[in-house]
XYZ file of C-alpha atoms in Angstrom:
601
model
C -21.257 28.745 64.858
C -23.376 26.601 62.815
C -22.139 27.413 59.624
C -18.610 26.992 60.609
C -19.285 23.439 62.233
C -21.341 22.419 58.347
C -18.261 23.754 56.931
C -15.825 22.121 58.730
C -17.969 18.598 58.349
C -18.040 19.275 54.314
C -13.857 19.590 54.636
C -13.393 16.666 56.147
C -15.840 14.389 54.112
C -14.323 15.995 51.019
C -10.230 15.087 52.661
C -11.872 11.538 53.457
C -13.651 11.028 50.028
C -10.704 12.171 47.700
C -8.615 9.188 47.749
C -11.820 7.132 46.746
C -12.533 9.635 44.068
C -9.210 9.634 42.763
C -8.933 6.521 42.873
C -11.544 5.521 40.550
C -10.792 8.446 38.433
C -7.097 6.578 37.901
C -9.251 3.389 37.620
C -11.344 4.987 34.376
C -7.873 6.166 33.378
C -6.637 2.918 32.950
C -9.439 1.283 31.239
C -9.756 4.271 28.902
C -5.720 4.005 28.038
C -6.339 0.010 27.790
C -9.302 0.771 25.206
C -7.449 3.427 23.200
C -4.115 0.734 22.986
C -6.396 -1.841 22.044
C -8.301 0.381 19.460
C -4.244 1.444 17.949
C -3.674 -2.473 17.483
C -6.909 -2.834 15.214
C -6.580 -1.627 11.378
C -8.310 0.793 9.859
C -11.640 -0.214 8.446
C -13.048 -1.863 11.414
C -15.867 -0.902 13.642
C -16.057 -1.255 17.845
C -19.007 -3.320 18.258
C -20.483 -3.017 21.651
C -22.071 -6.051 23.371
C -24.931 -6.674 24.580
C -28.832 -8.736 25.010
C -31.078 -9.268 22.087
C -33.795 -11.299 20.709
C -31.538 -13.695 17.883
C -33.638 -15.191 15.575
C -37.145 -14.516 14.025
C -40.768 -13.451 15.394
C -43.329 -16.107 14.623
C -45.145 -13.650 12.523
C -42.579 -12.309 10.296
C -43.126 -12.902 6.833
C -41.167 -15.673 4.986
C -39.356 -17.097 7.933
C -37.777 -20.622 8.721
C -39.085 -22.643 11.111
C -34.621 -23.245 12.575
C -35.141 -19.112 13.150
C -36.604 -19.910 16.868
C -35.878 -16.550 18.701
C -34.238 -16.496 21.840
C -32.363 -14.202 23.988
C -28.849 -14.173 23.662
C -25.859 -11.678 25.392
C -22.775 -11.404 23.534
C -19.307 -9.572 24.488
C -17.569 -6.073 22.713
C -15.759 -7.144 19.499
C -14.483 -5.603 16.529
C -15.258 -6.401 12.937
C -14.712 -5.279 9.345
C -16.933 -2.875 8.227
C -16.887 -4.506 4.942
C -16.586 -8.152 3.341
C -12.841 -8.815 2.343
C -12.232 -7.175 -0.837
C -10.056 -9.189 -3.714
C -6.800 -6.788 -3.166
C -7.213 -7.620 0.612
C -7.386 -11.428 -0.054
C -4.629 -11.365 -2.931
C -2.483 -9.141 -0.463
C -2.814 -11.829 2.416
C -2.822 -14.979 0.297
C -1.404 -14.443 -2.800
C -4.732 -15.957 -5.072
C -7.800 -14.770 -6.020
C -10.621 -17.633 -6.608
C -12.931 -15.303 -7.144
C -15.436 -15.849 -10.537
C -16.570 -12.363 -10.975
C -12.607 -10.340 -10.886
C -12.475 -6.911 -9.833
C -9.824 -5.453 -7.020
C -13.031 -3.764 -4.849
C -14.953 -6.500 -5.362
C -15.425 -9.189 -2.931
C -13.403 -11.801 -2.787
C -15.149 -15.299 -3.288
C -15.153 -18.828 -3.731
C -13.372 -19.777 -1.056
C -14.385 -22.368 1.274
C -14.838 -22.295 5.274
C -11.397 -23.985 5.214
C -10.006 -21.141 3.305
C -11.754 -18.588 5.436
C -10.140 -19.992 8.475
C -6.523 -19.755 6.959
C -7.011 -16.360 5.278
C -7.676 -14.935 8.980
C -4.451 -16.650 10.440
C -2.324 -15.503 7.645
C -3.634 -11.974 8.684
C -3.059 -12.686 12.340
C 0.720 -13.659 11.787
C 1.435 -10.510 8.737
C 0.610 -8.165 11.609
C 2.288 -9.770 14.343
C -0.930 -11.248 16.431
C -1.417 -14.353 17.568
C -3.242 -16.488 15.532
C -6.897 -17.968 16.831
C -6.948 -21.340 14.885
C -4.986 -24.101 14.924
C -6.051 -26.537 11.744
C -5.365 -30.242 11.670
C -7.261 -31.947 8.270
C -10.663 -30.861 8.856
C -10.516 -30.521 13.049
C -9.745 -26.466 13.868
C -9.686 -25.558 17.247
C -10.555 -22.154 18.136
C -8.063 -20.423 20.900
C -10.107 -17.755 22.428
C -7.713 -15.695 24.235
C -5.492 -15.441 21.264
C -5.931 -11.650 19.768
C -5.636 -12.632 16.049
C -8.568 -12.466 13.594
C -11.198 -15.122 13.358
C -14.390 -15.518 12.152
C -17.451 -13.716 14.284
C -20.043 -16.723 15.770
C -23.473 -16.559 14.071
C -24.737 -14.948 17.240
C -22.257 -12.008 16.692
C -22.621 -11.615 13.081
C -26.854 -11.375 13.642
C -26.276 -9.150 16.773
C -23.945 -6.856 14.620
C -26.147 -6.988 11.336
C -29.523 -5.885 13.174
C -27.765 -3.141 14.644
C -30.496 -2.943 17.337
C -33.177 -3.356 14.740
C -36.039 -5.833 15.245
C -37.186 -5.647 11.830
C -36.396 -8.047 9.295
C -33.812 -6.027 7.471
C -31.922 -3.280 9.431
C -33.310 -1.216 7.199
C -36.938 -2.284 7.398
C -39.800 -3.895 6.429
C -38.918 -4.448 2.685
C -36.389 -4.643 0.256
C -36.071 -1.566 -2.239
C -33.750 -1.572 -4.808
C -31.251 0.980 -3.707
C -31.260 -1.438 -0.131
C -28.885 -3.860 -1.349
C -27.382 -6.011 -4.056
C -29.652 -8.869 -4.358
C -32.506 -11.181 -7.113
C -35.353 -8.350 -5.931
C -37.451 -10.193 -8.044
C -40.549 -10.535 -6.895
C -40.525 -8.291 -3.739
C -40.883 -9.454 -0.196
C -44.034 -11.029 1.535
C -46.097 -9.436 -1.783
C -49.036 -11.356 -3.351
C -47.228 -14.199 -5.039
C -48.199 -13.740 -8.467
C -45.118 -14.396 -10.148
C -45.091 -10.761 -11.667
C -41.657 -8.775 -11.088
C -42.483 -6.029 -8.646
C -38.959 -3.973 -8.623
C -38.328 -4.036 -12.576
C -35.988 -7.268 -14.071
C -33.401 -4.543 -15.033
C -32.500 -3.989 -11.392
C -31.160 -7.181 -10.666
C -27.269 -6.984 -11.244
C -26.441 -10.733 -11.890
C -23.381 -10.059 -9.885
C -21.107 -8.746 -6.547
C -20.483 -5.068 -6.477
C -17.767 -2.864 -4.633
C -17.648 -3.851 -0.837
C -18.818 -0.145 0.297
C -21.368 0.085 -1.855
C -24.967 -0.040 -0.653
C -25.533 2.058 2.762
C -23.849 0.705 5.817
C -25.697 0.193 8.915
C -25.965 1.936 12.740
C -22.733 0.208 13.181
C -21.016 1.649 10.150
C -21.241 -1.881 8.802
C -21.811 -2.141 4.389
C -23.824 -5.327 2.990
C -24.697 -6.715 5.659
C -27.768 -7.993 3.063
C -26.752 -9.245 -0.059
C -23.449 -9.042 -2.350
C -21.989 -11.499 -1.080
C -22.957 -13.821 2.053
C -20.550 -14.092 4.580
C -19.144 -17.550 6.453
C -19.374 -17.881 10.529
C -17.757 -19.686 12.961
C -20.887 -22.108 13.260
C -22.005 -25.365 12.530
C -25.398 -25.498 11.556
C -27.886 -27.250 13.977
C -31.042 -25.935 15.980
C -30.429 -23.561 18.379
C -30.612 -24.156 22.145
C -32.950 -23.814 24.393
C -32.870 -20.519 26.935
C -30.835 -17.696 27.264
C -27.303 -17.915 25.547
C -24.294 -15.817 26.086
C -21.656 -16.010 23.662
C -23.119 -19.262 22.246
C -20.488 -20.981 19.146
C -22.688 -23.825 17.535
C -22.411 -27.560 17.945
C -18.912 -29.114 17.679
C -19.555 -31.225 15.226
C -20.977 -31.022 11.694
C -20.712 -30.925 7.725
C -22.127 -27.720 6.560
C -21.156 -24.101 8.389
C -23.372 -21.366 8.742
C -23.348 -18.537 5.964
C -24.853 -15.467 6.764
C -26.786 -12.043 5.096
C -27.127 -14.192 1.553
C -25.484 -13.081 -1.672
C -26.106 -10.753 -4.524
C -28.617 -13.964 -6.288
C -30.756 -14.531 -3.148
C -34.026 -13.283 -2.981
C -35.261 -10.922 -0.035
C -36.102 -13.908 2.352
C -32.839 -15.140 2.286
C -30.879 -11.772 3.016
C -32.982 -11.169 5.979
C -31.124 -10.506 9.401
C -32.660 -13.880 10.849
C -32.051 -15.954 7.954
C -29.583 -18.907 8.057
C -27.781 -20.095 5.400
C -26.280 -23.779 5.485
C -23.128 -24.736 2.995
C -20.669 -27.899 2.858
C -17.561 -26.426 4.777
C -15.405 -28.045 2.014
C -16.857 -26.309 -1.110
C -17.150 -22.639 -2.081
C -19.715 -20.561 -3.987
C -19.442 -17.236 -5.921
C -21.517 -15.594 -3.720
C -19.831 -16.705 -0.130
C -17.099 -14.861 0.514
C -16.336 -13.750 4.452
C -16.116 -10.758 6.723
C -13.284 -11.064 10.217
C -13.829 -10.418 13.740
C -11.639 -9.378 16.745
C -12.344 -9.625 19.891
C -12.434 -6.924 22.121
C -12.468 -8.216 25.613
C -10.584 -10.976 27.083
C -11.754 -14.750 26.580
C -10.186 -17.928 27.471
C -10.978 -21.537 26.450
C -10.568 -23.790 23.257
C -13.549 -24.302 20.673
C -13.449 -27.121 18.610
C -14.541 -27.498 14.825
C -15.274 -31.447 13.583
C -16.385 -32.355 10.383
C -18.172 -35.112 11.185
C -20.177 -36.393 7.643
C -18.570 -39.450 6.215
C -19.655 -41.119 2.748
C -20.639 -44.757 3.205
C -19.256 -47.321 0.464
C -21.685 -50.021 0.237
C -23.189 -51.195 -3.642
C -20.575 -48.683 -5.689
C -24.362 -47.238 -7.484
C -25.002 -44.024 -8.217
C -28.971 -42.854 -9.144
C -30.083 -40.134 -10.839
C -33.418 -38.443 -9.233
C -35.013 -35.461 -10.904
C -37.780 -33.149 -11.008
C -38.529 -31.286 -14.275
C -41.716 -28.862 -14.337
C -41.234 -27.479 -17.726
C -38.378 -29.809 -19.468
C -35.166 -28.207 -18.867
C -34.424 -30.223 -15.936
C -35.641 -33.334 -17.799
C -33.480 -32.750 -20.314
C -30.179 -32.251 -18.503
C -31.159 -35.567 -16.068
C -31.872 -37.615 -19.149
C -28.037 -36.847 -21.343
C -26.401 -37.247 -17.012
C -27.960 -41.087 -17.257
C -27.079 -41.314 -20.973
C -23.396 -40.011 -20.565
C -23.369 -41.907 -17.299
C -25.023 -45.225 -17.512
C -26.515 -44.275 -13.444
C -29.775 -45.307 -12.989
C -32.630 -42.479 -13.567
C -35.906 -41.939 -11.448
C -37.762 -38.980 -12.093
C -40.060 -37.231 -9.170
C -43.741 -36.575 -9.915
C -46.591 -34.782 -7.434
C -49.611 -36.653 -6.646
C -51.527 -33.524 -7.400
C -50.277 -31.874 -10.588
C -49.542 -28.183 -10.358
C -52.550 -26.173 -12.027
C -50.385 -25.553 -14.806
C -47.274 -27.229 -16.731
C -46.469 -23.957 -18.235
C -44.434 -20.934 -17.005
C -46.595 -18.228 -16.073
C -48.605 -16.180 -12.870
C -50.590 -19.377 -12.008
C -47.871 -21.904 -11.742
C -45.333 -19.400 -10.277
C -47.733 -18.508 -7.497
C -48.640 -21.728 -6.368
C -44.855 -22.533 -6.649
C -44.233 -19.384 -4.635
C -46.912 -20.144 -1.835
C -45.639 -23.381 -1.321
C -41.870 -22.089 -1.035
C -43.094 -19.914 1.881
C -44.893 -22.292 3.324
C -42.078 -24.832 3.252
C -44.480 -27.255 2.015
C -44.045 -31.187 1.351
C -46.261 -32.417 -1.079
C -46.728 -35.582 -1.917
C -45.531 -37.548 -4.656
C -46.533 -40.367 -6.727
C -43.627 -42.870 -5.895
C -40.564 -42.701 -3.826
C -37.360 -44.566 -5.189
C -35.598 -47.378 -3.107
C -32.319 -45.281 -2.189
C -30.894 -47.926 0.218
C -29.335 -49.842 -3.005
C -27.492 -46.707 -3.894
C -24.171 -44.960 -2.419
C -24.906 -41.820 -4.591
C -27.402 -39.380 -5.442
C -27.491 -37.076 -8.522
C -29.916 -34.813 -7.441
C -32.168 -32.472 -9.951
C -34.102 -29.445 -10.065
C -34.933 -26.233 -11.358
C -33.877 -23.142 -9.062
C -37.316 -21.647 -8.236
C -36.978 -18.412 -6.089
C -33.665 -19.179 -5.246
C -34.641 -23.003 -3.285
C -35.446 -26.117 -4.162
C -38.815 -26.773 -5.791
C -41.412 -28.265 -2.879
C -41.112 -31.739 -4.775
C -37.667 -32.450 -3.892
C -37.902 -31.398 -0.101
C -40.876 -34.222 -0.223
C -38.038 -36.324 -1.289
C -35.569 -35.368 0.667
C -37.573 -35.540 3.661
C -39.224 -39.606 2.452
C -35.999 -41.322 3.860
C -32.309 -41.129 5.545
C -29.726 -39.961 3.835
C -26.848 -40.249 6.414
C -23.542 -41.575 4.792
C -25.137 -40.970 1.467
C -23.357 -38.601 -1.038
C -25.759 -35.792 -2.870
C -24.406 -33.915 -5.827
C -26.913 -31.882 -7.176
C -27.241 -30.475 -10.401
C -29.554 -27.718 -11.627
C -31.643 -25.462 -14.539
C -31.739 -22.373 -13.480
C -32.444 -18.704 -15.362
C -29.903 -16.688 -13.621
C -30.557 -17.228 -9.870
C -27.725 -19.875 -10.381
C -27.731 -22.907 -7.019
C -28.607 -19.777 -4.687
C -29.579 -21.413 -1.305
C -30.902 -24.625 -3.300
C -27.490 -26.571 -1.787
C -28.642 -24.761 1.660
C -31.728 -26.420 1.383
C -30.231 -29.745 0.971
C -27.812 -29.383 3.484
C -30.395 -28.696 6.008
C -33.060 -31.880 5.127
C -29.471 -34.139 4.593
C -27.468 -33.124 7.454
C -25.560 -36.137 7.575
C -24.908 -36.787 4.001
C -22.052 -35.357 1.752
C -22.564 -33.317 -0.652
C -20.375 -32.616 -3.374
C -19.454 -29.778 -5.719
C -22.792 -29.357 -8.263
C -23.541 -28.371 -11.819
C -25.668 -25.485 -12.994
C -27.067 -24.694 -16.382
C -29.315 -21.966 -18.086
C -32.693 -23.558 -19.108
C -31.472 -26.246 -21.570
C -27.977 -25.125 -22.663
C -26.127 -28.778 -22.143
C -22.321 -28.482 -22.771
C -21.584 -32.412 -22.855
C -17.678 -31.715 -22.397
C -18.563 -29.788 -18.895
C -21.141 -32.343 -17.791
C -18.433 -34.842 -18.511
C -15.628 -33.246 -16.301
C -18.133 -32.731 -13.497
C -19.093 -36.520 -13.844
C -15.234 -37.673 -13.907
C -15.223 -35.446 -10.330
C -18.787 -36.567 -9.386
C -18.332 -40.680 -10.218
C -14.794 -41.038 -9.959
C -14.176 -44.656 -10.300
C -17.064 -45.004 -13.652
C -17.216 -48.452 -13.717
C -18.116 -49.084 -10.162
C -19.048 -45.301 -9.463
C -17.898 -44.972 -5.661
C -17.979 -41.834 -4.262
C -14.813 -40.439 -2.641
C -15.060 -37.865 -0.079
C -14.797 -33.892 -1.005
C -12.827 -33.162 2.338
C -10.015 -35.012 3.331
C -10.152 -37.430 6.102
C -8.554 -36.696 9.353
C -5.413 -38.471 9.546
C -5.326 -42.315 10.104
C -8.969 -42.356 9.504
C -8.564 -42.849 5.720
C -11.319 -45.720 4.625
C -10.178 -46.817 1.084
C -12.454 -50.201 1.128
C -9.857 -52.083 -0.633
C -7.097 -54.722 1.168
C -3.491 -53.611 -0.584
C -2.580 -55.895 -3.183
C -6.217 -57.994 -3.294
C -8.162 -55.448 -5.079
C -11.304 -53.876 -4.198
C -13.696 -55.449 -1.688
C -17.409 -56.128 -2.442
C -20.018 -55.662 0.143
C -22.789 -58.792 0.312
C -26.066 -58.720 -1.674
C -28.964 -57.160 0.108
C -31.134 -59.747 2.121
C -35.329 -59.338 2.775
C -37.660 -59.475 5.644
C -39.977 -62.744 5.390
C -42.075 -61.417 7.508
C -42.616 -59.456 11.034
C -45.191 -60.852 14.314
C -46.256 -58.856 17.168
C -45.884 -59.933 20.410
C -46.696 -58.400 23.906
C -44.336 -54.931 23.499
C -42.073 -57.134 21.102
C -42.038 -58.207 17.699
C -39.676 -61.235 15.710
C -38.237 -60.717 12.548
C -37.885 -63.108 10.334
C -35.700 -62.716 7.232
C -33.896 -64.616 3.802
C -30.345 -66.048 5.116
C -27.267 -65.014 2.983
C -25.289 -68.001 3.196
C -21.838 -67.866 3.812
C -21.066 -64.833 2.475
C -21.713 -62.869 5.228
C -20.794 -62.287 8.715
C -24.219 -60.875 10.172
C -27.016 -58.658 10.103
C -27.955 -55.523 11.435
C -31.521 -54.606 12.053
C -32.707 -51.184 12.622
C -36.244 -50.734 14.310
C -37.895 -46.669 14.404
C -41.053 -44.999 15.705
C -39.749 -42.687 12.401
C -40.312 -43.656 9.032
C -36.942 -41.542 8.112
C -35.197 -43.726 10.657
C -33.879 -40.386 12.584
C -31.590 -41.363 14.771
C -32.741 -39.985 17.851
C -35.712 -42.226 17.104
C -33.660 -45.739 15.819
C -32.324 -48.733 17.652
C -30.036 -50.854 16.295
C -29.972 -54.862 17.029
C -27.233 -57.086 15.819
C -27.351 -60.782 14.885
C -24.875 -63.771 13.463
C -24.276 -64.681 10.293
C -26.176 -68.556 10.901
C -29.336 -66.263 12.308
C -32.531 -65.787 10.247
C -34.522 -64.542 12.765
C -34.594 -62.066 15.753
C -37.171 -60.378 18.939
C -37.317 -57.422 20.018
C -38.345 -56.561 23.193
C -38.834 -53.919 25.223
C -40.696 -51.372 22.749
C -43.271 -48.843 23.534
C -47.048 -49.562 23.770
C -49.224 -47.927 20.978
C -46.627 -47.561 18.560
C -46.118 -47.815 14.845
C -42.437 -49.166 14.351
C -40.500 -49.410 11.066
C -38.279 -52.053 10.394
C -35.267 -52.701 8.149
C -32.729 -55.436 8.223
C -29.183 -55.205 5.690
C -26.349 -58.051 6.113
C -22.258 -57.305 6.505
C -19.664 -58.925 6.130
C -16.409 -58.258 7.622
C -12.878 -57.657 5.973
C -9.150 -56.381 6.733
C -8.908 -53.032 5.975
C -4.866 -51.340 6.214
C -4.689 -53.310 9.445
C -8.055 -52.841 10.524
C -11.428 -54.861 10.857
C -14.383 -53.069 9.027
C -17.929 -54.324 8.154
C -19.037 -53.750 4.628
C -22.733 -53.535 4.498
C -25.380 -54.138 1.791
C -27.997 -51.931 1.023
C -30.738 -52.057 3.204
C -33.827 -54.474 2.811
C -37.249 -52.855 1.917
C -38.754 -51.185 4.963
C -42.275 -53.318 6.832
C -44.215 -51.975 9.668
C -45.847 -53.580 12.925
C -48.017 -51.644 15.409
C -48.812 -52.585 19.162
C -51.773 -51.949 20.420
């Protein structure tokens, strides 16, 4: 009797349960036949990336890190991407071109800007029928997320898919061997910094290789470190604070986020945590760019703003240099002779231990690379009285030699443009325009020149100058991305010829008060229409740190008020005048006075 009544109570639990069951056995159906339709619309040659939580960005103690790498946990969604970079047949099918230095169908494609990275993966989108995820208007894109087209991953995805649940600092390990990837293995990674080669000169390629190359990941991914480094959807800024999921960058910016460094980057810049920072306008032969899909479904607009602007104020350009060896020197010296720019050459405090190439002065040079180190230098020049920067160096492990981030550091470059130009012994700029896109983050840079060691070819330098200085006589720079529309800033009235800005004024002298201080300064006459003073607790004038007070043109002095007790503020005053510009008021400003302090106590 029992057994019949345990029967008859597992019957009707199963007749009660088996709509449930089969219910949710249609439900896994349905997601399963939704998966498999969305994995027939997505070419061959990508991978299914599953989502998921890890820690983006770097451990304090790994070796060779960046102090932007902060780690933080981030959650990002399923998404598909290539398994390889774009190849040049892939490109050349899609867009008909091939910028690409280095030519070679399997190659790579690259040279091709952020800009043309966006296009390329609409013109994809629309040859197969998808919807495309980008809608471009001059240099503003807005980023449809529910559209199914091709895009370009986030940084977040492209370091969650590159680690491939790794924690290391290549997915691969510890350290770089030769057979890892396609990169300047030089002088190893995190080794003694003796300037010796540790992986043999003859294993450095000098150039991209075939996109499957070098062993793919977990994920089935190839290069993910070196060949060629790979543009994301990012601005580059700090990262936020706390948890992220599905985080896209700040909306604003002037240099984009390139990721998992090129076949001339060293070992620290290739690692899974490193960021790479270039001007969204210009391309490099070692940037070329790897497209996402996503997998789930998103909704929402993203917008992309370029947001840099060059400031027209004296029409000067100056030349600023280091040199170590010569080769530098020399370059910097035939740029101010061809050029007639003013020259200013950077010099340490404390000399190097040696003015020679060799294991002493490449290991100090290589400590202080690591350590991100600002030394400091002799003199600073006055950069206020200048539009444009020609900056020097020699490429020293693929970044900027210590002496120019001292510089670059020393003062504000916002509305400045930087073009750099550089000796190097076949690293080429490597992440030396990264570098200065990350101390300048509101300046423009501009399309460089590179040179091996002291080979000067005065009919390049030339061309690059007629780009650089366009108008030589009053050498006013003109911005390398187009202006969104209706925001065009010529500086010149239609039919009057160009407009000068007023000559730079001086502080007299500055008097404390009780939390206040008065400036005092030289009146312009009538040839301007006021003055602008700017007041920091930073001697770079950051502007999170700057306040900004206005006065008239018949003022000579001003007070403060209000300021913070205990304080060291900097102060610098620069007059403007104002003038008609297509229809519209705009104040022309002189350079900046010389910079005096006052302190409360």
């Amino acid at each position: 009797m029992k057994k019949r009544n345990l029967l008859l109570s597992v019957l009707l639990a199963f007749i009660l349960l088996f709509p449930m069951i089969a219910c949710a056995a249609d439900g896994m159906q349905d997601s399963m036949e939704i998966e498999n339709e969305r994995k027939d619309e997505v070419k061959d040659g990508f991978a299914l990336i599953r989502g998921g939580a890890f820690q983006m960005g770097s451990p304090a103690s790994e070796p060779e890190r960046s102090p932007d790498e902060t780690r933080h946990s981030v959650t990002v969604g399923d998404f598909y991407m290539a398994e390889a970079e774009v190849s040049q047949d892939s490109w050349q099918a899609v867009m008909g071109t091939n910028p690409s230095v280095t030519k070679g169908g399997s190659l790579p494609v690259t040279n091709i800007t952020w800009y043309d990275a966006v296009r390329y993966c609409n013109r994809l989108s629309e040859d197969e029928g998808l919807e495309p995820c980008y809608r471009i208007s001059g240099t503003t894109v807005a980023w449809n997320r529910a559209a199914n087209g091709y895009r370009l991953p986030t940084e977040a995805e492209w370091e969650y898919a590159a680690r491939a649940g790794s924690a290391t600092p290549f997915h691969f390990g510890d350290y770089v061997h030769n057979s890892d990837a396609n990169c300047y293995n030089a002088y190893g990674y995190n080794n003694d910094a003796s300037g010796n080669w540790v992986n043999g000169s003859d294993a450095y390629l000098r150039k991209t290789v075939a996109v499957g190359q070098y062993p793919a990941n977990a994920y089935g991914l190839y290069n993910m470190h070196g060949n060629a480094a790979e543009w994301v959807w990012d601005w580059y800024g700090a990262y936020g604070t706390g948890e992220a999921a599905d985080p896209t960058g700040p909306e604003n910016g002037s240099a984009k986020i390139v990721r998992g460094g090129g076949w001339n980057d060293h070992p620290k810049h290739i690692r899974s945590a490193y960021r790479g920072a270039q001007p969204a306008d210009i391309g490099l032969y070692s940037i070329g760019v790897r497209p996402v899909r996503s997998a789930g479904t998103s909704a929402g607009e993203v917008k992309s703003v370029y947001s840099a602007r060059a400031e027209q104020k004296t029409g000067k350009a100056l030349i600023v240099y280091f040199s170590q060896t010569g080769n530098t020197r020399g370059l910097a010296e035939l740029i101010h002779e061809m050029s007639g720019a003013d020259i200013f050459r950077l010099e340490r405090k404390t000399p190097y231990s040696s003015s020679s190439n060799g294991p002493v002065l490449y290991g100090e040079a290589l400590d202080e690379l690591r350590a991100e180190a600002v030394p400091e230098l002799k003199a600073y020049p006055d950069i206020d009285q200048y539009d444009t920067i020609l900056l020097g160096y020699c490429n020293w492990w693929s970044s900027i030699p210590a002496s120019v981030r001292s510089f670059l550091l020393h003062d504000d470059f916002s509305g400045k443009t930087i073009v750099p130009f550089c000796s190097m012994g076949g690293g080429r700029f490597a992440q030396t325009v990264s570098a200065i896109a990350k101390l300048a983050p509101d300046s423009v840079i501009k399309e460089g020149l590179e040179v091996t060691y002291s080979s000067y070819d005065r009919t390049e330098i030339s061309a690059w100058l007629e780009k650089s200085l366009p108008v030589q006589g009053s050498q006013q720079p003109e911005p390398e991305t187009p202006l969104e529309p209706g925001t065009q800033d010529t500086g010149q009235i239609p039919g009057k010829g160009e407009i000068s800005p007023p000559k730079s004024t001086s502080i007299v002298r500055i008097s404390a008060g009780k939390r206040s201080f008065t400036v005092k300064w030289k009146k312009q006459g009538e040839q301007v229409d006021g003055y602008e003073i700017a007041y920091s607790t930073s001697s770079r004038f950051s502007k999170k740190k700057t306040r900004t007070a206005a006065a008239g043109k018949s003022a000579s002095s001003k007070t403060i008020s209000k300021l913070k007790a205990g304080k060291k503020y900097y102060v610098r005053i620069r007059a403007y005048k104002t003038a008609e510009v297509q229809g519209k008021q705009k104040n022309l400003y002189a350079g900046w006075s010389k910079v005096k302090t006052v302190t409360f106590h």
